[in-house]
């Protein structure tokens, strides 16, 4: 049963990170970045989310004994990812780099905290309604930016959220 819970957490964390795809597209449009940045940065967000989940799952025995150390590690890695994202994001605009750094740290921190919740809370319909609203909001901002969205990833994203 624990193995199934791990894979369900992995699937849900991946879905949550993939739902952020319109935001890297928006950052690419606002900063006039290269075409490859949106899918690569979305994959990096999924990687940050997986790191956060695995950090807690690998150290859960130590968490019972030393919760302050593990929580301090979560905060330290979150800050490190924020700074690294701000410094090394491949966007030409500084604001886009800072926003992506905050998003990378947020993905790590959020997925580290999601592990503590039961799967019923993660698969709650309100979570996916929030994801669809987020996608609609960023899609609207992209529309206002006069950007052409790639059709297939956006349709797959909405289909996954609706499912």
mmCIF file of C-alpha atoms in Angstrom:
data_model
loop_
_atom_site.group_PDB
_atom_site.id
_atom_site.type_symbol
_atom_site.label_atom_id
_atom_site.label_comp_id
_atom_site.label_asym_id
_atom_site.label_seq_id
_atom_site.Cartn_x
_atom_site.Cartn_y
_atom_site.Cartn_z
ATOM 1 C CA UNK A 1 0.000 0.000 0.000
ATOM 2 C CA UNK A 2 2.875 2.406 0.725
ATOM 3 C CA UNK A 3 4.263 1.874 -2.776
ATOM 4 C CA UNK A 4 0.898 2.836 -4.281
ATOM 5 C CA UNK A 5 0.767 5.941 -2.090
ATOM 6 C CA UNK A 6 4.249 6.926 -3.300
ATOM 7 C CA UNK A 7 3.265 6.622 -6.957
ATOM 8 C CA UNK A 8 0.012 8.497 -6.389
ATOM 9 C CA UNK A 9 1.922 11.312 -4.669
ATOM 10 C CA UNK A 10 4.414 11.303 -7.522
ATOM 11 C CA UNK A 11 1.605 11.485 -10.098
ATOM 12 C CA UNK A 12 -0.219 14.282 -8.305
ATOM 13 C CA UNK A 13 2.932 16.332 -7.729
ATOM 14 C CA UNK A 14 3.826 15.929 -11.405
ATOM 15 C CA UNK A 15 0.330 17.023 -12.430
ATOM 16 C CA UNK A 16 0.522 20.073 -10.170
ATOM 17 C CA UNK A 17 3.912 21.056 -11.594
ATOM 18 C CA UNK A 18 2.765 20.474 -15.178
ATOM 19 C CA UNK A 19 -0.264 22.668 -14.560
ATOM 20 C CA UNK A 20 2.134 25.576 -14.203
ATOM 21 C CA UNK A 21 3.111 25.307 -17.900
ATOM 22 C CA UNK A 22 1.324 28.518 -18.987
ATOM 23 C CA UNK A 23 3.373 30.565 -16.511
ATOM 24 C CA UNK A 24 6.791 29.733 -18.062
ATOM 25 C CA UNK A 25 5.204 30.456 -21.449
ATOM 26 C CA UNK A 26 4.051 33.821 -20.103
ATOM 27 C CA UNK A 27 7.538 34.546 -18.758
ATOM 28 C CA UNK A 28 9.025 33.628 -22.137
ATOM 29 C CA UNK A 29 6.625 35.953 -23.927
ATOM 30 C CA UNK A 30 7.151 38.861 -21.537
ATOM 31 C CA UNK A 31 10.931 38.573 -21.678
ATOM 32 C CA UNK A 32 11.238 37.695 -25.391
ATOM 33 C CA UNK A 33 13.038 34.464 -24.499
ATOM 34 C CA UNK A 34 13.827 31.522 -26.754
ATOM 35 C CA UNK A 35 11.135 29.002 -27.747
ATOM 36 C CA UNK A 36 12.787 26.131 -25.851
ATOM 37 C CA UNK A 37 12.572 27.860 -22.454
ATOM 38 C CA UNK A 38 8.918 27.102 -21.682
ATOM 39 C CA UNK A 39 9.031 23.274 -21.878
ATOM 40 C CA UNK A 40 12.492 23.100 -20.292
ATOM 41 C CA UNK A 41 11.499 25.384 -17.425
ATOM 42 C CA UNK A 42 8.294 23.398 -16.861
ATOM 43 C CA UNK A 43 10.363 20.213 -16.657
ATOM 44 C CA UNK A 44 12.654 21.994 -14.184
ATOM 45 C CA UNK A 45 9.611 22.910 -12.084
ATOM 46 C CA UNK A 46 8.566 19.257 -12.073
ATOM 47 C CA UNK A 47 12.117 18.381 -10.988
ATOM 48 C CA UNK A 48 11.942 20.879 -8.122
ATOM 49 C CA UNK A 49 8.613 19.399 -7.065
ATOM 50 C CA UNK A 50 10.008 15.849 -7.176
ATOM 51 C CA UNK A 51 13.002 16.937 -5.091
ATOM 52 C CA UNK A 52 10.703 18.390 -2.451
ATOM 53 C CA UNK A 53 8.617 15.230 -2.303
ATOM 54 C CA UNK A 54 11.639 12.923 -2.201
ATOM 55 C CA UNK A 55 13.400 15.044 0.429
ATOM 56 C CA UNK A 56 10.589 14.456 2.905
ATOM 57 C CA UNK A 57 9.987 10.834 1.919
ATOM 58 C CA UNK A 58 13.658 9.924 2.273
ATOM 59 C CA UNK A 59 14.016 11.707 5.617
ATOM 60 C CA UNK A 60 10.663 10.830 7.182
ATOM 61 C CA UNK A 61 12.271 8.681 9.891
ATOM 62 C CA UNK A 62 14.557 11.531 10.902
ATOM 63 C CA UNK A 63 11.597 13.897 10.791
ATOM 64 C CA UNK A 64 10.006 12.049 13.708
ATOM 65 C CA UNK A 65 13.151 12.607 15.812
ATOM 66 C CA UNK A 66 14.353 16.003 14.571
ATOM 67 C CA UNK A 67 11.492 17.917 12.943
ATOM 68 C CA UNK A 68 13.234 21.303 13.337
ATOM 69 C CA UNK A 69 16.280 20.131 11.395
ATOM 70 C CA UNK A 70 14.229 18.703 8.548
ATOM 71 C CA UNK A 71 11.998 21.797 8.406
ATOM 72 C CA UNK A 72 15.090 23.993 8.468
ATOM 73 C CA UNK A 73 16.463 21.973 5.569
ATOM 74 C CA UNK A 74 13.229 22.508 3.631
ATOM 75 C CA UNK A 75 13.453 26.269 4.170
ATOM 76 C CA UNK A 76 17.167 26.354 3.307
ATOM 77 C CA UNK A 77 16.725 24.391 0.072
ATOM 78 C CA UNK A 78 13.712 26.539 -0.827
ATOM 79 C CA UNK A 79 15.783 29.683 -0.403
ATOM 80 C CA UNK A 80 18.664 28.133 -2.341
ATOM 81 C CA UNK A 81 16.340 27.234 -5.245
ATOM 82 C CA UNK A 82 14.856 30.742 -5.220
ATOM 83 C CA UNK A 83 18.290 32.346 -5.439
ATOM 84 C CA UNK A 84 19.580 29.847 -8.010
ATOM 85 C CA UNK A 85 16.448 30.326 -10.099
ATOM 86 C CA UNK A 86 16.841 34.103 -9.969
ATOM 87 C CA UNK A 87 20.478 33.905 -11.021
ATOM 88 C CA UNK A 88 20.423 31.153 -13.641
ATOM 89 C CA UNK A 89 16.990 31.305 -15.310
ATOM 90 C CA UNK A 90 17.451 31.609 -19.096
ATOM 91 C CA UNK A 91 15.147 34.612 -19.443
ATOM 92 C CA UNK A 92 16.590 37.937 -20.632
ATOM 93 C CA UNK A 93 14.350 40.057 -18.363
ATOM 94 C CA UNK A 94 15.327 40.295 -14.699
ATOM 95 C CA UNK A 95 11.698 40.279 -13.508
ATOM 96 C CA UNK A 96 11.089 36.980 -15.321
ATOM 97 C CA UNK A 97 14.176 35.490 -13.661
ATOM 98 C CA UNK A 98 12.991 36.568 -10.206
ATOM 99 C CA UNK A 99 9.468 35.257 -10.787
ATOM 100 C CA UNK A 100 10.810 31.931 -12.019
ATOM 101 C CA UNK A 101 13.120 31.675 -9.002
ATOM 102 C CA UNK A 102 10.173 32.229 -6.658
ATOM 103 C CA UNK A 103 8.173 29.638 -8.563
ATOM 104 C CA UNK A 104 10.989 27.054 -8.379
ATOM 105 C CA UNK A 105 11.360 27.504 -4.631
ATOM 106 C CA UNK A 106 7.589 27.414 -4.231
ATOM 107 C CA UNK A 107 7.368 24.114 -6.122
ATOM 108 C CA UNK A 108 9.967 22.545 -3.832
ATOM 109 C CA UNK A 109 8.350 23.908 -0.670
ATOM 110 C CA UNK A 110 4.813 23.078 -1.756
ATOM 111 C CA UNK A 111 5.553 19.510 -2.723
ATOM 112 C CA UNK A 112 7.490 18.969 0.501
ATOM 113 C CA UNK A 113 4.396 20.054 2.418
ATOM 114 C CA UNK A 114 1.963 18.094 0.240
ATOM 115 C CA UNK A 115 3.503 14.802 1.372
ATOM 116 C CA UNK A 116 2.045 15.338 4.843
ATOM 117 C CA UNK A 117 -1.523 15.597 3.551
ATOM 118 C CA UNK A 118 -3.627 12.523 2.864
ATOM 119 C CA UNK A 119 -4.178 11.730 -0.797
ATOM 120 C CA UNK A 120 -7.869 12.551 -0.422
ATOM 121 C CA UNK A 121 -6.961 16.203 0.153
ATOM 122 C CA UNK A 122 -4.638 16.289 -2.852
ATOM 123 C CA UNK A 123 -7.228 14.830 -5.207
ATOM 124 C CA UNK A 124 -9.999 17.090 -3.916
ATOM 125 C CA UNK A 125 -12.001 18.676 -6.750
ATOM 126 C CA UNK A 126 -11.256 22.181 -5.455
ATOM 127 C CA UNK A 127 -7.536 21.614 -6.110
ATOM 128 C CA UNK A 128 -8.202 20.943 -9.771
ATOM 129 C CA UNK A 129 -10.723 23.781 -10.025
ATOM 130 C CA UNK A 130 -7.958 26.040 -8.707
ATOM 131 C CA UNK A 131 -5.549 24.660 -11.307
ATOM 132 C CA UNK A 132 -8.044 25.296 -14.098
ATOM 133 C CA UNK A 133 -8.598 28.843 -12.836
ATOM 134 C CA UNK A 134 -4.821 29.367 -12.721
ATOM 135 C CA UNK A 135 -4.507 28.111 -16.288
ATOM 136 C CA UNK A 136 -7.373 30.333 -17.432
ATOM 137 C CA UNK A 137 -5.843 33.370 -15.698
ATOM 138 C CA UNK A 138 -2.403 32.859 -17.215
ATOM 139 C CA UNK A 139 -4.010 32.040 -20.561
ATOM 140 C CA UNK A 140 -5.897 35.337 -20.392
ATOM 141 C CA UNK A 141 -2.648 37.182 -19.609
ATOM 142 C CA UNK A 142 -1.071 35.449 -22.598
ATOM 143 C CA UNK A 143 -4.016 36.536 -24.735
ATOM 144 C CA UNK A 144 -3.514 40.117 -23.578
ATOM 145 C CA UNK A 145 0.168 39.792 -24.505
ATOM 146 C CA UNK A 146 -0.867 38.821 -28.059
ATOM 147 C CA UNK A 147 1.061 35.555 -27.797
ATOM 148 C CA UNK A 148 0.293 32.438 -29.753
ATOM 149 C CA UNK A 149 -0.009 29.480 -27.420
ATOM 150 C CA UNK A 150 1.136 26.059 -28.553
ATOM 151 C CA UNK A 151 -2.137 24.208 -29.012
ATOM 152 C CA UNK A 152 -1.294 20.611 -28.068
ATOM 153 C CA UNK A 153 0.287 21.176 -24.593
ATOM 154 C CA UNK A 154 -2.476 23.542 -23.533
ATOM 155 C CA UNK A 155 -5.229 21.160 -24.643
ATOM 156 C CA UNK A 156 -3.519 18.231 -22.898
ATOM 157 C CA UNK A 157 -3.219 20.359 -19.771
ATOM 158 C CA UNK A 158 -6.913 21.255 -19.735
ATOM 159 C CA UNK A 159 -7.870 17.635 -20.456
ATOM 160 C CA UNK A 160 -5.703 16.394 -17.577
ATOM 161 C CA UNK A 161 -7.159 18.960 -15.193
ATOM 162 C CA UNK A 162 -10.701 18.101 -16.277
ATOM 163 C CA UNK A 163 -10.037 14.386 -15.828
#
